[in-house]
Amino acid sequence: MNSFTFVRQLAWRESRAAGRRLLLLTTAISIGVGALVAIESFTDNLTVALEGQSRALLGGDLALSTRTEPTPGFRLVLDSLTRAAGADPATDLAEVTSFAGMAYVPRTAGTRLVRVSALQGDYPFYGKVITDPEGAWGRLAEGRVTLVDPAFLTSLGAAVGDTMALGESRFVIAGTVASFPGDVGVRAAFGPRVFIPARYLEETGLLGFGSRAEYDWFLRVPASLDTKPFADTWRPSVGAQQGRLKTAVEEEEDLRQFLDQLGRYLGLVALIALLLGGIGVGSAVQVFIKRKRDTIAVLRCLGATSGQVFAAYLLQAAAMGFLGSLAGVFLGLLLQLAMPRVFGAFLPLDVSVEPSIQAILTGLGVGVWVALVFALLPLLAVRRVPPLAVLRRDVEEGARRRADGWIWAARLVLALSVVGMAMLQVGDALKGLAFSAGVGAALLVLWLAALGLIRSLRRWFPHRLPYVLRQGLANLYRPANQTVAVVLALGFGAFLLGALAVMQHNLLRQLQLDGGLGRPNLVFFDIQPDQKDDVLAEIRTAGLEAQPAVPIVPMRLAAINGIRVKEMLADTMKRPVRDGERVEGWALRREYRSTYRDTSVGSEKLVVGDWWRAGAGGAPGPAPLSLEVGIASDLAVTIRDTLTWDIQGVEIASVVANLREVYWAWFEPNFFAVVPEGPLADAPQSFVVLTRVDDAAVMGSLQRAIVERHPNVTSIDLTSIQQSVEKIVASVALAIRFMAFFSLATGVVVLIGALATSRYQRVREAALLKTLGATRRQVVRIMVTEYAALGVLAAIVATGLASLGGWALMKYTFEVPFTVPWLGFGILALVLVALPVTTGLWTSLDLFRRSPLAVLREE
Amino acid sequence: MIRVEALSKEYLSGGRPLAVLKDITLEIPTGELAAIVGPSGSGKTTLLGLLAGLDRPTRGRVIVDGTDLTTLSEDGLAAFRAERVGFVFQSFHLIPTLTARENVEVPLELRGEEAGSRADELLARVGLQGREHHYPAQLSGGEQQRVALARAFSNRPRILFADEPTGNLDQATGQRVVEILLELNRELGTTTVLVTHDLELARLTRRIIRLADGAVVGDTLAGAAAG
């Protein structure tokens, strides 16, 4: 038998009994590994699903789009491009016009804001539209029929066969669309989709002046055409016509990149859970080695070298790590089944769940490695157990107590492993480092807090407290205490959940549209000038107050400081410079839906310059202009710069008079550009009218009345939009909470492990106390004091960290005011206190079952 | 042969050096059965620890069979113990997670030897056949000490150190353990050094070394060998 055989055999024999305790701790690794395997497998599945679906995702090989009505120039480019691609305009080109509109079902008298898609041609060229009844998609070509999302029928109480009014036109509902290639579930929250044949689009009268629509063309090209270089050649011409060109390959690349990012960031959460598990393993090994001191000393006495003993325990840790990781793999494969449910709403793909070998191997490898590197530091203490400890329990470890080269090496391996894993996960060295630093900082704060508690208790021990409280608190700093491990384990998961609570609370508060503040909750838009008075009258007839109609004038930039936008688009060097970079094309190209007024409104705040006096628009010379700060920065302009606008062919010069900050989260008509009343009074425009309706029945009848009289006018019930937003936020929150859960679950396992590891000592101590006359009640109160103190500390630090992180995010990223989510924090704190108390009492149940004598006899 | 030259050991106590052993010189020839006796705190256990290479002296040398233990590294001392030394302790110090047989096998396995039959043989020798697969917790104190004896002799040590081997046992059980110890000493010719404050037990040995306050105050031949 050689040395390795001895090590192996010792590791195996030792693990039979002691290993069970370690095994509990390796389950801490399991959860992290589970999360990792689930996420890696899921992203693998997504990548596989993406393979070959790219054309179906786009609906064609090439797609052109524009947000303004296509000009003859655009049509010309489209025509040339189609021919150049070798596609037949009659069969290989499809046109889809999408816009928001009000649909009305006369039978049920229900109205609903819908996303209309008017189709012409054989769209989609790839992928399969699944309808109910089957094959209904083909009926779109037959006549005045429509296919709708199932949600449309449900919300209006309508059925297949009913008539749906859309603008001035009527359609028979021929079926529902169960699945459309490339559609993202979460989009449905903004209104159900309604498909109509494009030849009736004109008839609806919905695309009047000022209404917004998206125009898309899809092309099917011969397989021989390499779309990417083709698209690159044509992009400048399409861009010059305010259009965009996209290929299926690019679409796939974008999506692949998105999935890759998603996988990486979700993987980070798994990594956090893994690292917490690692801390759990480390603390367990530390206590384990302390308790193995006698055995180690005996082995050393019998001639085992410290290297052999160290190797035996390291092997044990590796084996436990492997078992824990194996359990994690199974957990991960189970979790994987839940992934499509949690993330499906954000993905345009149907995913089939299949285990990925690569994910499994990664999980196993990373799990064992984490267990090893975290076990390494406490295991090095094995070398310091002198054989003399057999004769003298109190023997000191002497000169080797100071950190030696091995300990520094182990610390280095640990740090490099964490940073390395983060870097690999994020795929970016700097971000990986930043992530490690962030996690390290949070852990450091938790660790310092726990250490601070221990030190302060020792220093300023509250001697006047009743005995049971004193005993409970003293337990927090006695030898082999688990204070640091428990605070770290619980605190980190709680910090993540707390930060989530802060974000959800503060962001949702911003989106409170219907907070009873009397703010408008019903918006009518696309109102034509001749309809304005009638709409206002309708509102007043319903007994409601209407705010003044807000005019909307679509404008485009013609020149900045005398340089023509066309020249800037053609030659980047002519564009203004912003932060060392040239202004981007989209800001120059886009349509600015602007308004005119002489006063500032509640949802904006002046930051630079002054508002003009009423009547300033009548003065000769360029009109004063108010710009939103963000767009001013995008255009690299500031006050006193000159902007020339093109309004349906007429040019108007303006000078930036002030810059505004706009609270876009307020659902009110907000604008990038505002000019004084006067110059635009006769420009082509539409109007928006807002009102507040508190009665749902009045809301319904008013919407219906206006749709019937003015079918082109679209109305949005902000209350339902608010619900949609909340639904989206809720599904995002679910996804995040699902991930944060791993950290908390790992925290709980580490907690159970930490308390179970020190259980032996607690039970013995309690037995002694009982022997000395303590009642069961007193013993329980001592334990509750200790565990509750741990929970309170974890809660204070975690919520403090979450508030700090949340405050910084709100202030610097979201730029919204910050408040503390007291209710969320209260619940979190209760859970944090309840967890260690119940776990602690549960792991000490033995004590209440057995007599103190029985416990002491085991000594 | 064990030779001790001018051996001193000091510990730091309250920041000041405390001399536990003072300038001890003695020789224990091969095959000797010696007892080190003395009151509590006289330095018996410290001396045993130094003789067995479990600790390092402050001054002086311990030479075993020509090897100066003070010159060996930690691993060198471990190898020395694995090769030549057996131990019996007052509180048995069996490894609780190993069975009786596995406990006996450890020293042999450390030397890289096949251990099974030797362990069974030794366990039978100390009267524990049939108990090979019991864990320490399932054995009585006397039985545990007998397993410890079997373990101590498993690697055919040239020297056996026993620290109060009967200290935790009742008289009859202690007696039985001592008998086995003496038999094995005779049969195998192992140099045996016993630390005890049980004079009855000491009298069973050939030589009694008395310690008091860290110094040798008496070294007499007596007991078993004489009888």
Short mmCIF file of C-alpha atoms in Angstrom, two decimals, chain B residues 1-212:
data_model
loop_
_atom_site.label_atom_id
_atom_site.label_comp_id
_atom_site.label_asym_id
_atom_site.label_seq_id
_atom_site.Cartn_x
_atom_site.Cartn_y
_atom_site.Cartn_z
CA MET B 1 18.70 2.63 22.80
CA ILE B 2 17.35 6.02 23.89
CA ARG B 3 19.90 8.59 25.04
CA VAL B 4 18.87 11.91 26.55
CA GLU B 5 21.52 14.59 26.87
CA ALA B 6 21.11 17.72 29.00
CA LEU B 7 17.47 17.99 28.00
CA SER B 8 15.55 21.13 28.97
CA LYS B 9 12.11 22.33 28.02
CA GLU B 10 10.63 25.71 28.72
CA TYR B 11 7.16 27.01 28.00
CA LEU B 12 6.05 30.59 27.99
CA SER B 13 3.64 31.17 30.83
CA GLY B 14 2.19 34.64 31.27
CA GLY B 15 4.93 35.97 29.02
CA ARG B 16 7.73 34.48 31.11
CA PRO B 17 9.61 31.26 30.45
CA LEU B 18 8.63 28.43 32.71
CA ALA B 19 11.12 25.55 32.99
CA VAL B 20 9.25 22.28 32.84
CA LEU B 21 12.28 20.02 32.36
CA LYS B 22 15.69 20.97 33.67
CA ASP B 23 18.85 19.53 32.27
CA ILE B 24 17.89 15.87 32.19
CA THR B 25 20.38 13.24 31.12
CA LEU B 26 19.59 9.52 31.02
CA GLU B 27 19.84 6.36 28.94
CA ILE B 28 17.29 3.65 28.32
CA PRO B 29 18.84 0.55 26.75
CA THR B 30 17.12 -1.48 24.05
CA GLY B 31 14.50 -3.88 25.38
CA GLU B 32 14.19 -1.98 28.66
CA LEU B 33 10.85 -1.71 30.47
CA ALA B 34 10.98 1.59 32.32
CA ALA B 35 8.47 3.71 34.22
CA ILE B 36 8.64 7.43 34.63
CA VAL B 37 6.84 8.42 37.83
CA GLY B 38 6.29 11.62 39.69
CA PRO B 39 3.62 13.92 41.01
CA SER B 40 1.37 16.00 38.75
CA GLY B 41 3.32 18.80 37.09
CA SER B 42 6.67 17.10 37.56
CA GLY B 43 7.27 17.00 33.78
CA LYS B 44 6.55 13.30 33.07
CA THR B 45 4.34 13.85 30.06
CA THR B 46 6.63 16.55 28.68
CA LEU B 47 9.55 14.14 28.86
CA LEU B 48 7.53 11.41 27.15
CA GLY B 49 6.56 13.85 24.40
CA LEU B 50 10.20 14.74 23.81
CA LEU B 51 11.36 11.10 23.84
CA ALA B 52 8.72 10.22 21.25
CA GLY B 53 9.54 13.16 19.00
CA LEU B 54 6.15 14.74 19.54
CA ASP B 55 7.73 17.99 20.67
CA ARG B 56 11.07 19.75 20.43
CA PRO B 57 13.30 20.50 23.41
CA THR B 58 14.45 24.03 24.28
CA ARG B 59 17.97 22.68 24.87
CA GLY B 60 19.67 19.28 24.77
CA ARG B 61 19.30 16.23 22.56
CA VAL B 62 17.26 13.05 22.29
CA ILE B 63 19.09 10.29 20.42
CA VAL B 64 17.14 7.16 19.53
CA ASP B 65 19.09 4.27 17.98
CA GLY B 66 21.73 6.73 16.88
CA THR B 67 19.31 9.23 15.36
CA ASP B 68 19.26 12.68 16.90
CA LEU B 69 15.55 13.54 16.95
CA THR B 70 16.28 17.24 17.33
CA THR B 71 17.79 17.31 13.86
CA LEU B 72 14.75 15.79 12.13
CA SER B 73 12.14 17.77 10.23
CA GLU B 74 8.41 17.47 11.01
CA ASP B 75 8.03 14.84 8.29
CA GLY B 76 11.23 13.15 9.42
CA LEU B 77 9.78 12.85 12.91
CA ALA B 78 6.53 11.51 11.45
CA ALA B 79 8.50 8.87 9.55
CA PHE B 80 10.44 8.04 12.70
CA ARG B 81 7.22 7.47 14.61
CA ALA B 82 5.70 5.45 11.80
CA GLU B 83 8.76 3.20 11.64
CA ARG B 84 9.78 2.72 15.21
CA VAL B 85 7.32 3.98 17.76
CA GLY B 86 4.08 2.74 19.28
CA PHE B 87 1.81 4.72 21.59
CA VAL B 88 -0.73 3.95 24.29
CA PHE B 89 -2.59 6.87 25.84
CA GLN B 90 -4.57 7.37 29.00
CA SER B 91 -7.69 8.35 27.07
CA PHE B 92 -7.08 5.69 24.38
CA HIS B 93 -7.25 8.16 21.48
CA LEU B 94 -8.78 5.78 19.05
CA ILE B 95 -10.09 7.41 15.91
CA PRO B 96 -13.83 7.42 16.54
CA THR B 97 -14.78 7.09 12.90
CA LEU B 98 -12.71 3.95 12.29
CA THR B 99 -13.57 0.44 13.42
CA ALA B 100 -11.35 -1.44 15.88
CA ARG B 101 -9.64 -3.26 13.04
CA GLU B 102 -9.15 -0.12 10.97
CA ASN B 103 -7.67 1.68 13.97
CA VAL B 104 -5.12 -1.11 14.32
CA GLU B 105 -4.37 -1.00 10.61
CA VAL B 106 -3.51 2.71 10.49
CA PRO B 107 0.21 2.49 11.47
CA LEU B 108 0.81 -0.37 9.03
CA GLU B 109 -1.00 1.42 6.23
CA LEU B 110 1.10 4.47 6.91
CA ARG B 111 4.14 2.34 6.27
CA GLY B 112 2.55 1.15 3.09
CA GLU B 113 2.11 -2.44 4.35
CA GLU B 114 -0.76 -4.87 3.93
CA ALA B 115 -2.48 -4.70 7.28
CA GLY B 116 -5.54 -6.96 7.46
CA SER B 117 -4.23 -10.24 8.86
CA ARG B 118 -1.78 -8.60 11.23
CA ALA B 119 -4.59 -6.49 12.69
CA ASP B 120 -6.82 -9.55 13.18
CA GLU B 121 -3.96 -11.42 14.78
CA LEU B 122 -3.22 -8.61 17.20
CA LEU B 123 -6.87 -8.08 18.06
CA ALA B 124 -7.12 -11.79 18.83
CA ARG B 125 -3.97 -11.48 20.86
CA VAL B 126 -5.57 -8.81 23.07
CA GLY B 127 -8.73 -10.89 23.34
CA LEU B 128 -10.94 -8.91 20.97
CA GLN B 129 -11.69 -11.45 18.27
CA GLY B 130 -15.23 -10.91 17.04
CA ARG B 131 -15.11 -7.22 17.88
CA GLU B 132 -13.07 -6.17 14.85
CA HIS B 133 -15.87 -4.27 13.21
CA HIS B 134 -17.02 -2.38 16.25
CA TYR B 135 -16.51 1.36 16.48
CA PRO B 136 -14.76 2.79 19.56
CA ALA B 137 -18.06 4.10 20.90
CA GLN B 138 -19.36 0.53 20.91
CA LEU B 139 -16.49 -0.74 23.07
CA SER B 140 -15.92 -0.46 26.82
CA GLY B 141 -12.96 1.49 28.19
CA GLY B 142 -10.91 -1.65 28.73
CA GLU B 143 -11.68 -2.89 25.25
CA GLN B 144 -10.76 0.45 23.75
CA GLN B 145 -7.42 0.39 25.56
CA ARG B 146 -6.82 -3.12 24.28
CA VAL B 147 -7.47 -1.91 20.73
CA ALA B 148 -4.99 0.89 21.45
CA LEU B 149 -2.48 -1.73 22.57
CA ALA B 150 -3.01 -3.75 19.42
CA ARG B 151 -2.54 -0.59 17.41
CA ALA B 152 0.61 0.29 19.33
CA PHE B 153 2.18 -3.06 18.49
CA SER B 154 0.86 -3.36 14.96
CA ASN B 155 3.93 -1.81 13.31
CA ARG B 156 6.30 -3.93 15.46
CA PRO B 157 7.67 -0.82 17.12
CA ARG B 158 11.13 -0.84 18.60
CA ILE B 159 9.92 1.51 21.30
CA LEU B 160 6.53 1.75 22.98
CA PHE B 161 5.48 4.84 24.87
CA ALA B 162 2.55 4.53 27.27
CA ASP B 163 1.05 7.56 28.98
CA GLU B 164 -0.97 6.53 32.05
CA PRO B 165 -2.30 3.50 30.18
CA THR B 166 -4.52 2.43 33.06
CA GLY B 167 -5.49 5.90 34.22
CA ASN B 168 -9.02 5.68 32.86
CA LEU B 169 -9.64 2.04 33.74
CA ASP B 170 -10.86 0.28 36.85
CA GLN B 171 -8.38 -1.85 38.71
CA ALA B 172 -9.29 -5.24 37.24
CA THR B 173 -9.44 -3.95 33.68
CA GLY B 174 -6.24 -1.99 34.20
CA GLN B 175 -4.59 -5.13 35.48
CA ARG B 176 -5.59 -7.08 32.38
CA VAL B 177 -4.29 -4.33 30.08
CA VAL B 178 -0.98 -4.19 31.91
CA GLU B 179 -0.60 -7.95 31.66
CA ILE B 180 -1.02 -7.79 27.90
CA LEU B 181 1.40 -4.88 27.71
CA LEU B 182 4.07 -6.77 29.63
CA GLU B 183 3.54 -9.95 27.63
CA LEU B 184 3.95 -8.10 24.38
CA ASN B 185 7.02 -6.35 25.70
CA ARG B 186 8.56 -9.66 26.60
CA GLU B 187 7.58 -11.44 23.42
CA LEU B 188 8.66 -8.71 21.03
CA GLY B 189 11.54 -7.25 22.98
CA THR B 190 10.14 -3.75 22.58
CA THR B 191 11.74 -0.99 24.59
CA THR B 192 8.83 0.30 26.69
CA VAL B 193 8.56 3.59 28.50
CA LEU B 194 5.56 4.03 30.80
CA VAL B 195 4.49 7.30 32.33
CA THR B 196 2.36 6.83 35.42
CA HIS B 197 1.71 7.99 38.89
CA ASP B 198 0.38 4.58 39.78
CA LEU B 199 3.22 3.11 41.82
CA GLU B 200 1.62 -0.35 41.71
CA LEU B 201 1.93 -0.28 37.95
CA ALA B 202 5.44 1.18 38.11
CA ARG B 203 6.55 -1.65 40.32
CA LEU B 204 5.74 -4.11 37.56
CA THR B 205 8.50 -2.54 35.42
CA ARG B 206 12.25 -3.13 35.58
CA ARG B 207 13.31 0.43 36.18
CA ILE B 208 11.68 3.44 37.83
CA ILE B 209 12.76 6.97 36.91
CA ARG B 210 11.42 9.48 39.40
CA LEU B 211 10.81 13.07 38.35
CA ALA B 212 10.10 16.02 40.60
#
